[in-house]
Short mmCIF file of C-alpha atoms and ligand atoms in Angstrom, two decimals:
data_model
loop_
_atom_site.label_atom_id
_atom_site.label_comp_id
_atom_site.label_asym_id
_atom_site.label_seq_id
_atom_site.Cartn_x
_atom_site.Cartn_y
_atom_site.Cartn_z
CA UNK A 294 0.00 0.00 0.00
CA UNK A 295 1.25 3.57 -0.92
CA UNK A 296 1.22 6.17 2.15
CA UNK A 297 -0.52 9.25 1.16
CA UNK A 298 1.73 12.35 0.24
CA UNK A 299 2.06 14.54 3.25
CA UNK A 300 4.12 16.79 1.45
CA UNK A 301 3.73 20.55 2.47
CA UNK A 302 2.25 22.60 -0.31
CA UNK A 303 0.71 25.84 0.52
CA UNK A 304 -3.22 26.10 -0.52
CA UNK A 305 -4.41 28.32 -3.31
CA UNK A 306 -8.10 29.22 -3.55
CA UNK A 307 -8.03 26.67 -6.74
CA UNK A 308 -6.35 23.90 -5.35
CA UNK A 309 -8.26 23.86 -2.14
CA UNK A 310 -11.43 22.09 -2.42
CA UNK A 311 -9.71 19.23 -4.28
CA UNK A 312 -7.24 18.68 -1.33
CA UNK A 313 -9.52 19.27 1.26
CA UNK A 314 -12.76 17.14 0.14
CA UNK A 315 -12.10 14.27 0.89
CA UNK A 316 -11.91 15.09 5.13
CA UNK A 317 -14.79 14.07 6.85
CA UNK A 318 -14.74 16.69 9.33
CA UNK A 319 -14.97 19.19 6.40
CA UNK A 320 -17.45 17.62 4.13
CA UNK A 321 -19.83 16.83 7.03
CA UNK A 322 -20.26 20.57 7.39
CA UNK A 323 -20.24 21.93 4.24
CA UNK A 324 -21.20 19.11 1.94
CA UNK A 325 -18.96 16.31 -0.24
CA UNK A 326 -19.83 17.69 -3.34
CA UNK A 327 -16.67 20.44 -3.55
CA UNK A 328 -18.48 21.83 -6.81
CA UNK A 329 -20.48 24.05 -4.24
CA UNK A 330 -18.14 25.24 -2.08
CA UNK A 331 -16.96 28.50 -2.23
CA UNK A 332 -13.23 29.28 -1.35
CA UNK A 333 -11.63 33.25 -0.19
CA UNK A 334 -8.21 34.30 0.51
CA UNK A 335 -9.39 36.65 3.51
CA UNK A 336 -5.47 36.62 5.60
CA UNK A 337 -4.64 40.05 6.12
CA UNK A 338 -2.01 39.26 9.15
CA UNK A 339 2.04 38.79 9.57
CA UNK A 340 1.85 35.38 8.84
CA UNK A 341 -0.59 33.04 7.14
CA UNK A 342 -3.20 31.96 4.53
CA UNK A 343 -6.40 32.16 5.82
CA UNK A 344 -9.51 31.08 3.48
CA UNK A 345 -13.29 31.13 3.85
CA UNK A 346 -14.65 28.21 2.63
CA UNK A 347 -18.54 28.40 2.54
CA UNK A 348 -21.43 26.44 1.18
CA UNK A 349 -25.14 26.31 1.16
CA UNK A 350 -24.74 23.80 4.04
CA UNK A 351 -22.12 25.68 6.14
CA UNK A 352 -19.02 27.00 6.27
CA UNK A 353 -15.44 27.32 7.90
CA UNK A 354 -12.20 28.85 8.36
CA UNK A 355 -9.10 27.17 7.13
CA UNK A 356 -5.72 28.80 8.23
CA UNK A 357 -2.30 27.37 6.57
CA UNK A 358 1.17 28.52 8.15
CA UNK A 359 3.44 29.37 5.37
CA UNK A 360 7.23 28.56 5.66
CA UNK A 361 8.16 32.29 5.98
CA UNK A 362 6.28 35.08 7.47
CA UNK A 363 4.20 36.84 4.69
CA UNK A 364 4.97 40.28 6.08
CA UNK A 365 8.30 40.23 4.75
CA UNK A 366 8.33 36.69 2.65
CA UNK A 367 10.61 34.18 2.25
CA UNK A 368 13.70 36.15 3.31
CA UNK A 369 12.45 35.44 7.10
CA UNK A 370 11.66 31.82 7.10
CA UNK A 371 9.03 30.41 9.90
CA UNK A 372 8.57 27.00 10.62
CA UNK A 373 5.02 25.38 9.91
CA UNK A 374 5.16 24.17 13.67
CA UNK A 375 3.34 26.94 14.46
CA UNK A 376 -0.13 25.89 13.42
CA UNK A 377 0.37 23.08 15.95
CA UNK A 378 1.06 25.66 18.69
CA UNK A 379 -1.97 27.35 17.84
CA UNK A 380 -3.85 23.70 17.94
CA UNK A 381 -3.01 23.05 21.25
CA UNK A 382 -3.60 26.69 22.65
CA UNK A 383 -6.99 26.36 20.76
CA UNK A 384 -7.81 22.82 22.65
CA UNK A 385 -6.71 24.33 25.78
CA UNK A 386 -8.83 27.63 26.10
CA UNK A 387 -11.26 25.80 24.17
CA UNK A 388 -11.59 24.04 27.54
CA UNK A 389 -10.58 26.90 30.13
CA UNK A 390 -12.96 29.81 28.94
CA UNK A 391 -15.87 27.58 26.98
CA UNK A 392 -17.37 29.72 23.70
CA UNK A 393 -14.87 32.23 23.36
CA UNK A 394 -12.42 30.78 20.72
CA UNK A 395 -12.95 28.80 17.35
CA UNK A 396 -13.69 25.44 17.41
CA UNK A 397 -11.52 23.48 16.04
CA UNK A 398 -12.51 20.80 13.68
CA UNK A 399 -9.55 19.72 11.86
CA UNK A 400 -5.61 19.44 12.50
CA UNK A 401 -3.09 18.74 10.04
CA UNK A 402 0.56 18.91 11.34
CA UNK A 403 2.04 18.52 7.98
CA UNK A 404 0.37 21.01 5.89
CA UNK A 405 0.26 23.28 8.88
CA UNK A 406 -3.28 23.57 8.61
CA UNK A 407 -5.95 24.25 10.68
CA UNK A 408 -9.88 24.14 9.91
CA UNK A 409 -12.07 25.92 12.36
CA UNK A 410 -15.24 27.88 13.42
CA UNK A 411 -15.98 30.46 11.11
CA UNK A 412 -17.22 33.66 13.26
CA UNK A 413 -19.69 35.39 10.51
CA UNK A 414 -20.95 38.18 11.11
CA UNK A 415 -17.55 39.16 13.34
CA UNK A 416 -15.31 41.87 12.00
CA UNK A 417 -11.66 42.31 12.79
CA UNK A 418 -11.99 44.43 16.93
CA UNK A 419 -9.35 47.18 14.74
CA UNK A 420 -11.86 47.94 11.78
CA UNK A 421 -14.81 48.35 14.31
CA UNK A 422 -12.31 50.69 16.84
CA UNK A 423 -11.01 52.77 13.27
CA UNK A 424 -15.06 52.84 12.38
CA UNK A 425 -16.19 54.15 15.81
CA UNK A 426 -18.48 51.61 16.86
CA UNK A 427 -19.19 50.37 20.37
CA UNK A 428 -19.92 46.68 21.51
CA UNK A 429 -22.07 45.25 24.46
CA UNK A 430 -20.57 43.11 26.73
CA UNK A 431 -17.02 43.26 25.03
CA UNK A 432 -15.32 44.33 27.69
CA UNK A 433 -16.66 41.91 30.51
CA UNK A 434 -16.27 38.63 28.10
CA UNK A 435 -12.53 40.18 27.23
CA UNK A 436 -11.67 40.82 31.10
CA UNK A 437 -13.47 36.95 31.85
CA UNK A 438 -11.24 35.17 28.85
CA UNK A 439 -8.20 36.66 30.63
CA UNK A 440 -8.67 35.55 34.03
CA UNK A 441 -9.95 32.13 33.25
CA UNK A 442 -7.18 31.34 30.71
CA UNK A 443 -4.31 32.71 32.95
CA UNK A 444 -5.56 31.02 36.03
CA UNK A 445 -6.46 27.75 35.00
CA UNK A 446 -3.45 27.45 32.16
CA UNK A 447 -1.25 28.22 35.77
CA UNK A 448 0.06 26.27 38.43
CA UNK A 449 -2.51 27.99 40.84
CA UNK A 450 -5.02 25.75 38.70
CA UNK A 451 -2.58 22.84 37.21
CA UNK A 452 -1.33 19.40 38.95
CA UNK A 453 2.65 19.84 38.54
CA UNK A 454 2.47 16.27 35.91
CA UNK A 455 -0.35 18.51 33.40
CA UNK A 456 1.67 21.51 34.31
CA UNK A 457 5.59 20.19 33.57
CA UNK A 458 3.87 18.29 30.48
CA UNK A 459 2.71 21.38 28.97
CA UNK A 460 5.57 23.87 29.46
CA UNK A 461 7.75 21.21 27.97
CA UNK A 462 5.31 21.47 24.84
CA UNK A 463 5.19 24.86 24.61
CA UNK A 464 9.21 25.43 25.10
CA UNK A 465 9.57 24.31 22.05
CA UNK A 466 8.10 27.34 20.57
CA UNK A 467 11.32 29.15 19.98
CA UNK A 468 11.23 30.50 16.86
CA UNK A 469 7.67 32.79 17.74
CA UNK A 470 8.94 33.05 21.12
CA UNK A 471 11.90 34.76 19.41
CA UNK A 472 9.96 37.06 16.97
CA UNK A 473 8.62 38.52 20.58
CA UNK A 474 11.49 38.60 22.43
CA UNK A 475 13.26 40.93 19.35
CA UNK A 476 10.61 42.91 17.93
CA UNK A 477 8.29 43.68 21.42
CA UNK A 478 11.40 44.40 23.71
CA UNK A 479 14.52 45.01 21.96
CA UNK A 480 14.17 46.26 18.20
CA UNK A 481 12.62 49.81 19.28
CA UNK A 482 15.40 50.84 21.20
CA UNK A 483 17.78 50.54 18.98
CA UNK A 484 17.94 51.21 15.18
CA UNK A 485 17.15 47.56 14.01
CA UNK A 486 17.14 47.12 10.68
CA UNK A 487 13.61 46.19 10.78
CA UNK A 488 12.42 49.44 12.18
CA UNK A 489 10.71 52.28 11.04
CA UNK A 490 8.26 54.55 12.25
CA UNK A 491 6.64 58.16 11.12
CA UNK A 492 9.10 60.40 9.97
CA UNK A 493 7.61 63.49 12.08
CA UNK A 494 8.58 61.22 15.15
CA UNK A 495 12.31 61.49 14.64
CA UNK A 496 13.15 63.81 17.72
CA UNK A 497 10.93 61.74 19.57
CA UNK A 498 12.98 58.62 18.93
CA UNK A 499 15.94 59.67 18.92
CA UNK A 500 15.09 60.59 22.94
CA UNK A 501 13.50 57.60 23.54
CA UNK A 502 16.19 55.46 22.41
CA UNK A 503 18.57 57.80 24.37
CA UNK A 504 16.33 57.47 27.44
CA UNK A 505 18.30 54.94 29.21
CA UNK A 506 15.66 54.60 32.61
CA UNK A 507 12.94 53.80 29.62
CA UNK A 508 15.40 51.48 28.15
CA UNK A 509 16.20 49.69 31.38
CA UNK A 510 12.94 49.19 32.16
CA UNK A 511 12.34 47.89 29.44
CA UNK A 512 14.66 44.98 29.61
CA UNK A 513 13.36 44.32 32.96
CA UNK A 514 10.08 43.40 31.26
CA UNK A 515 12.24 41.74 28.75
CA UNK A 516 13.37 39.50 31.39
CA UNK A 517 10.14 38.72 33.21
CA UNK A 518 8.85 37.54 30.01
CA UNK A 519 12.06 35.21 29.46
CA UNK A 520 11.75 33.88 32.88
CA UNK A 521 8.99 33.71 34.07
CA UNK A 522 6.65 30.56 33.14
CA UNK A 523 3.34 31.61 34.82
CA UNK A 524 0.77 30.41 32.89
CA UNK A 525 0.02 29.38 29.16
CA UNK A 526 -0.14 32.97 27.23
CA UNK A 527 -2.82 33.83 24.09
CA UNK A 528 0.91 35.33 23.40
CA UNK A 529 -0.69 38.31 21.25
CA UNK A 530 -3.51 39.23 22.42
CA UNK A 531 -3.94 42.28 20.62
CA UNK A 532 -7.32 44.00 19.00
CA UNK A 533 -6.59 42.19 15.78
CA UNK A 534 -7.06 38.97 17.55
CA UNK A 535 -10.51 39.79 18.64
CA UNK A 536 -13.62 39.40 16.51
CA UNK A 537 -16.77 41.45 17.37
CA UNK A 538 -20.40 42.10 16.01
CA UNK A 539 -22.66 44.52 17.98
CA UNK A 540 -22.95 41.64 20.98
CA UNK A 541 -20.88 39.21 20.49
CA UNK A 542 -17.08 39.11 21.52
CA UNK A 543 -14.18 36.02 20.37
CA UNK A 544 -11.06 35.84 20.48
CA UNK A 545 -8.51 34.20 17.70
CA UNK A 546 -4.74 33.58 16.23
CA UNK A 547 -3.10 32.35 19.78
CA UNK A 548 0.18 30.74 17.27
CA UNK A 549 2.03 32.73 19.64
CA UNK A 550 0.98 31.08 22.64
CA UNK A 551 3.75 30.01 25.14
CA UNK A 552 4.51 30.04 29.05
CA UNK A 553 5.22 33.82 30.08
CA UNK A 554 4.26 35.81 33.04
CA UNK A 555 0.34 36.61 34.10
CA UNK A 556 0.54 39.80 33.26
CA UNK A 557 1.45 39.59 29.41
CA UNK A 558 -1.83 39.12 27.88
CA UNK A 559 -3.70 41.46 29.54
CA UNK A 560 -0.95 44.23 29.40
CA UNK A 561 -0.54 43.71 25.51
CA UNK A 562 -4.59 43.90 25.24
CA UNK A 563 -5.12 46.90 27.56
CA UNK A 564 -2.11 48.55 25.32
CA UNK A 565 -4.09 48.22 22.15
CA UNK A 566 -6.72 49.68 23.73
CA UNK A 567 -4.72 52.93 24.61
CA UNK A 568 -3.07 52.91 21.09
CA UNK A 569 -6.89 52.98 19.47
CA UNK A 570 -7.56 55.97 21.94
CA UNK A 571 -4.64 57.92 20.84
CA UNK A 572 -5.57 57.63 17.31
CA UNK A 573 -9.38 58.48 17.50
CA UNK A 574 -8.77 61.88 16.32
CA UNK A 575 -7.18 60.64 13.11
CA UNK A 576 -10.17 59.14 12.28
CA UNK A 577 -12.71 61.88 13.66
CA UNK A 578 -15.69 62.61 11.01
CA UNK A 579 -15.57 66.12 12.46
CA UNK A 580 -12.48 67.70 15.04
CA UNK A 581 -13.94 66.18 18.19
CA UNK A 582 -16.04 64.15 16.84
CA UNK A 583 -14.40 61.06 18.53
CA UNK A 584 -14.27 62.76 22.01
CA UNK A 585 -17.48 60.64 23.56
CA UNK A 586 -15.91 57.27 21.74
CA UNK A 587 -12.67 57.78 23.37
CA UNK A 588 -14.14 57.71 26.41
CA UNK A 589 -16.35 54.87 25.79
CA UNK A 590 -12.72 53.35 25.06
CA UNK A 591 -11.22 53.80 28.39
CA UNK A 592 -14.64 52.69 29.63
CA UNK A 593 -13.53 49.62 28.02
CA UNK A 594 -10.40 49.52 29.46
CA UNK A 595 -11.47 50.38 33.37
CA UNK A 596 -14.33 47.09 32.42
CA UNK A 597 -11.65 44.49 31.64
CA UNK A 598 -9.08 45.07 34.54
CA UNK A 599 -12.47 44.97 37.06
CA UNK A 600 -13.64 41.97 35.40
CA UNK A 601 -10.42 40.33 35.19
CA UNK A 602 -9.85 41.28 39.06
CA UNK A 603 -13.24 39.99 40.11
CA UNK A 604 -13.15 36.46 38.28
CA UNK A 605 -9.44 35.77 39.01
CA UNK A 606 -10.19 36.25 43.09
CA UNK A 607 -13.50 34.38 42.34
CA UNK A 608 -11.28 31.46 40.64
CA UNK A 609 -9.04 31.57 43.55
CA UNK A 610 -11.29 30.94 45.62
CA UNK A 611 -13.00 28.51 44.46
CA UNK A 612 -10.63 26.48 41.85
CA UNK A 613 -7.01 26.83 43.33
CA UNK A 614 -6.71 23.00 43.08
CA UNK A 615 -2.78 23.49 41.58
CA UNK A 616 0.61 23.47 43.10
CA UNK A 617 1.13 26.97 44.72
CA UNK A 618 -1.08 28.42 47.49
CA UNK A 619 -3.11 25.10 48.08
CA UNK A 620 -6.03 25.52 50.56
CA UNK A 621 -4.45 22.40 53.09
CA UNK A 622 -1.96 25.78 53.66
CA UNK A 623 -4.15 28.18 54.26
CA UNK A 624 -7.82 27.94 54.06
CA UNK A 625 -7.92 24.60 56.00
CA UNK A 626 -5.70 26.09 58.49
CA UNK A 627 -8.30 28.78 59.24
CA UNK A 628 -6.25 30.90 57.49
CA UNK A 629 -8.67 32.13 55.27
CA UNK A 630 -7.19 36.27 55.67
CA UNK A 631 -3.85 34.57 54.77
CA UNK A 632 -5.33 33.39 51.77
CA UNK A 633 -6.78 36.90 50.61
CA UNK A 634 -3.55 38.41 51.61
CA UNK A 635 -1.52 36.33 48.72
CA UNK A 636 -4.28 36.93 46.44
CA UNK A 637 -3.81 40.74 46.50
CA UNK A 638 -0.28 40.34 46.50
CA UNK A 639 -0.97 38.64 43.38
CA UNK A 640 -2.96 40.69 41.72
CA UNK A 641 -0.78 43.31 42.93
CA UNK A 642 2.17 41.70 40.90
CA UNK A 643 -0.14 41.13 37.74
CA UNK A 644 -1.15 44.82 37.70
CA UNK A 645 2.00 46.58 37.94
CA UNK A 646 3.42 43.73 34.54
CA UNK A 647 0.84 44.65 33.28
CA UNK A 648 1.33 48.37 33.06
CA UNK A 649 4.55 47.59 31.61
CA UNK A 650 3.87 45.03 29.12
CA UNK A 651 1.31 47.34 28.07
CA UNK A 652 4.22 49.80 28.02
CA UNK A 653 6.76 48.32 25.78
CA UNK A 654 3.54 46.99 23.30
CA UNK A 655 2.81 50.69 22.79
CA UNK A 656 5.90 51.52 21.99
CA UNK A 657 6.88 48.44 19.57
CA UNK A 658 4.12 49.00 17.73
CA UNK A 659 4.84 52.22 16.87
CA UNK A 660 8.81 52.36 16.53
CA UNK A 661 9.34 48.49 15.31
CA UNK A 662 8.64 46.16 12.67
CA UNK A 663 4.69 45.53 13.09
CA UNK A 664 2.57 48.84 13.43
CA UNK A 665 -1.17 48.80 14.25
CA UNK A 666 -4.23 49.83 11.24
CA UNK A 667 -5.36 51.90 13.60
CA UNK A 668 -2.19 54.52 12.94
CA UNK A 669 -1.18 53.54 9.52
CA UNK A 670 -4.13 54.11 8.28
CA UNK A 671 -4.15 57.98 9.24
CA UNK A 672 -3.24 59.50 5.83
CA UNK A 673 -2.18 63.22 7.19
CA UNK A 674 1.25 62.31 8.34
CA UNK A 675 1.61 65.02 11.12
CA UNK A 676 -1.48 63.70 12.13
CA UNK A 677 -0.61 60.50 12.41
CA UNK A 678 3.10 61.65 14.20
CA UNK A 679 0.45 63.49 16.46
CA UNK A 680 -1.51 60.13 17.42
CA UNK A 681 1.41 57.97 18.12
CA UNK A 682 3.37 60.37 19.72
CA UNK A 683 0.98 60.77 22.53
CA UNK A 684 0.67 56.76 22.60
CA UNK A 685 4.59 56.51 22.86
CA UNK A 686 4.57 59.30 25.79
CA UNK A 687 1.58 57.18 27.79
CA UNK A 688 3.99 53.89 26.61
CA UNK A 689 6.90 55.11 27.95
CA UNK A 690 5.61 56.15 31.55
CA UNK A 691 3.83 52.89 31.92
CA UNK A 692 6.70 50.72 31.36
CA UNK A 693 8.89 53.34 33.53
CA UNK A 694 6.73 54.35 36.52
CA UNK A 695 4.36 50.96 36.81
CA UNK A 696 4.95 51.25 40.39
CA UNK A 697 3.39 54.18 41.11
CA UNK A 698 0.59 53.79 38.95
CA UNK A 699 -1.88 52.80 41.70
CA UNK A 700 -5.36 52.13 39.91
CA UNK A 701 -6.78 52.04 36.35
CA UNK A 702 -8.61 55.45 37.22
CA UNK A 703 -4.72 57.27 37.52
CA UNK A 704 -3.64 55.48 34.24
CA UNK A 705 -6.91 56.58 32.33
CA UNK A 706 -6.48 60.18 33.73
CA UNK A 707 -2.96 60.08 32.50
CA UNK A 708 -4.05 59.33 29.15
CA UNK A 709 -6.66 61.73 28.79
CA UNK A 710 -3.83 64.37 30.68
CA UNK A 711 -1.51 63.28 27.63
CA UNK A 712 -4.65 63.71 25.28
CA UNK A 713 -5.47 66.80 25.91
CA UNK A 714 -1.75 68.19 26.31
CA UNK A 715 -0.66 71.25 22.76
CA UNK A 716 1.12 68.80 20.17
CA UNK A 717 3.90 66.94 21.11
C1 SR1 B 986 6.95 38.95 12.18
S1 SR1 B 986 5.46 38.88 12.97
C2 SR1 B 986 5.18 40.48 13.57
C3 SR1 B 986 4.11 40.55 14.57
O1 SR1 B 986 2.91 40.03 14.02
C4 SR1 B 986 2.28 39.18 14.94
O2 SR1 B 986 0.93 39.43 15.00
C5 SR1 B 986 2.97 39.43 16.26
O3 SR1 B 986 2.39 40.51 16.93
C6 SR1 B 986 4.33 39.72 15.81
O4 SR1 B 986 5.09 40.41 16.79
MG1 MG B 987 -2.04 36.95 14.72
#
């Protein structure tokens, strides 16, 4: 018996249907007849195909990693093992946070492939933040998915077998692990050859990257990132991983996922969020026009961290089944205060990564190799310098004061300060 050819070959929109027909987990949901399917190149990310296959019976998303990262093409090779980090982050928050991520329904190593849930009618969270629209119950199912994938994908959750098991998995991840490593925390503050950034920015640069507390600081988010295996990271969990209609909230593309510090996911989010306030006026109707949205934005914000806060302690309390802080220490000591005591000591910790994380996300998206739509779309250029500008001075004092930023109501006052301050 010949084995089948499981030679990698990327998909084309033509070439699709024929290779893909014959799996069952496909042509149970959209039909075996491949005459009637329907097949679009929709991948407008760093890395990857990404097709829409539909039919009068269904439809769903297939996703191919390419040997190289499409960004830049096949000058930067990428290994194909990605897709199979994404598979097992899917499985896993699949199983941690119920609802909120694709489905998956089919996994091929060798092609790289995976076919999943097709969210329809879901946009992209960037168009929707560029368009000025608002979403119910966004923020409370984004602030939810962070605390229930961070504390259950942690050892305050996991048995230390699961646990070891699973960072040894994800360890392998080096080459993605890499890309973050360089372009979040070292590329901006240096002239990597990468780089670039809005020309009107150049004084501003040129300070930052002589700003040796910033870059310092920095690094010391650099290395909690390196060292620090908390939990199992989304890994970037930014607003272009987030699909939204008017009610409905998911959250995709975790290829990055790997075992970082608690505060990673959340930080990179909450960033995005503060990048997408920054830019409203470059996207105002009318000057002002954005004013009440921006607000609504840091609304957003303020919503997450409480709702992140409130499940977390609510998980603590009730599911810390895992390796650290086990109730036989504490709560069935009748130390129940003790308990509560770690637990803001904790969150304490989570808060003040977060900031930074935040922090250096702000500032690599504006200075290094991947920028956000939100910005580049803003065709007046001092406009745009204006925007980003303000994002990088809000970046830079999160990453280098996260101490003394006490609550989310200082850090949203700081923004809106920075905001409002004559052109920078
Ligand atoms: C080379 S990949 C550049 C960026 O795109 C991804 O979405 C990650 O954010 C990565 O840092
Ligand atoms: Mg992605």
């Amino acid at each position: 018996m010949t084995k089948p050819d499981t030679t990698y070959a990327p998909l084309t929109v033509e070439s699709l249907p024929e290779r893909l027909g014959g799996v069952a987990a496909i042509a149970n949901r959209l039909g075996a007849d491949t005459s009637g399917w329907g097949v679009k190149e929709v991948g407008d990310g760093n890395l990857n195909l990404v097709f829409i296959v539909q039919s009068g019976k269904g439809s769903v998303i297939v996703k191919q990693a390419l040997p190289y990262v499409r960004l830049v093409g096949d000058s930067w090779p990428l290994p194909l093992k990605r897709a199979y980090y994404e598979y097992h982050a899917l499985i896993r928050q699949a199983a941690r946070d119920p609802g909120t991520v694709p489905e998956v329904y089919y996994f091929d190593e060798a092609q790289g492939l995976i076919v999943m849930e097709f969210f329809t009618p879901h946009i992209i969270l960037r168009h929707s933040l560029m368009a000025g629209r608002k979403h119910d119950g966004m923020a409370r199912v984004l602030g939810l998915y962070c605390a229930r994938t961070l504390f259950r994908g942690s050892d305050l959750s996991m048995d230390t077998t699961e646990r070891k098991n699973d960072v040894r998995l994800f360890a392998e991840s080096v080459e993605l692990a890499d890309i973050t490593e360089t372009l979040v925390f070292s590329d901006p503050y240096f002239e990597a050859e990468r780089n670039h950034h809005t020309p009107g920015l150049d004084g501003i640069v040129a300070r930052l990257r002589a700003d040796v507390d910033l870059k310092v600081e920095a690094h010391n988010m650099k290395a909690k990132f390196c060292n620090n295996a908390e939990t199992m990271l989304h890994g970037d969990l930014h607003t272009g991983s987030v699909m939204v209609t008017d009610t409905e909230t998911k959250v995709i593309d975790p290829e990055f996922a790997l075992y970082g510090p608690m505060g990673f996911d959340i930080g990179m989010l909450l960033g995005n969020f503060w990048m997408a306030y920054f830019a409203q006026p470059g996207h105002a109707e009318t000057p002002g026009a954005r004013v009440e949205y921006q607000e609504w934005i840091l609304g957003v914000v303020s919503k997450i961290w409480s709702t992140f806060t409130a499940e977390f302690s609510q998980l603590w309390r009730t599911e810390r089944t895992g390796i650290l802080y086990e109730r036989t220490l504490y709560e069935d000591q009748g130390h129940d205060l003790a308990s509560e005591q770690a637990l803001a000591q904790r969150l304490q910790h989570i808060w003040q990564d977060c900031l930074g994380f935040a922090g250096v996300e702000m500032i690599r998206r504006t200075l290094s190799l991947a920028h956000i739509a939100e910005n580049d779309t803003i065709e007046d250029e001092n406009m745009r310098a204006d925007c980003e500008a303000r994002g990088l001075r809000l970046g830079r004092q999160l990453v280098v004061n996260r101490e003394r930023l006490m609550d989310m109501a200082a850090v949203n006052d700081l923004a809106r300060q920075i905001a409002g301050e004559a052109r920078l």
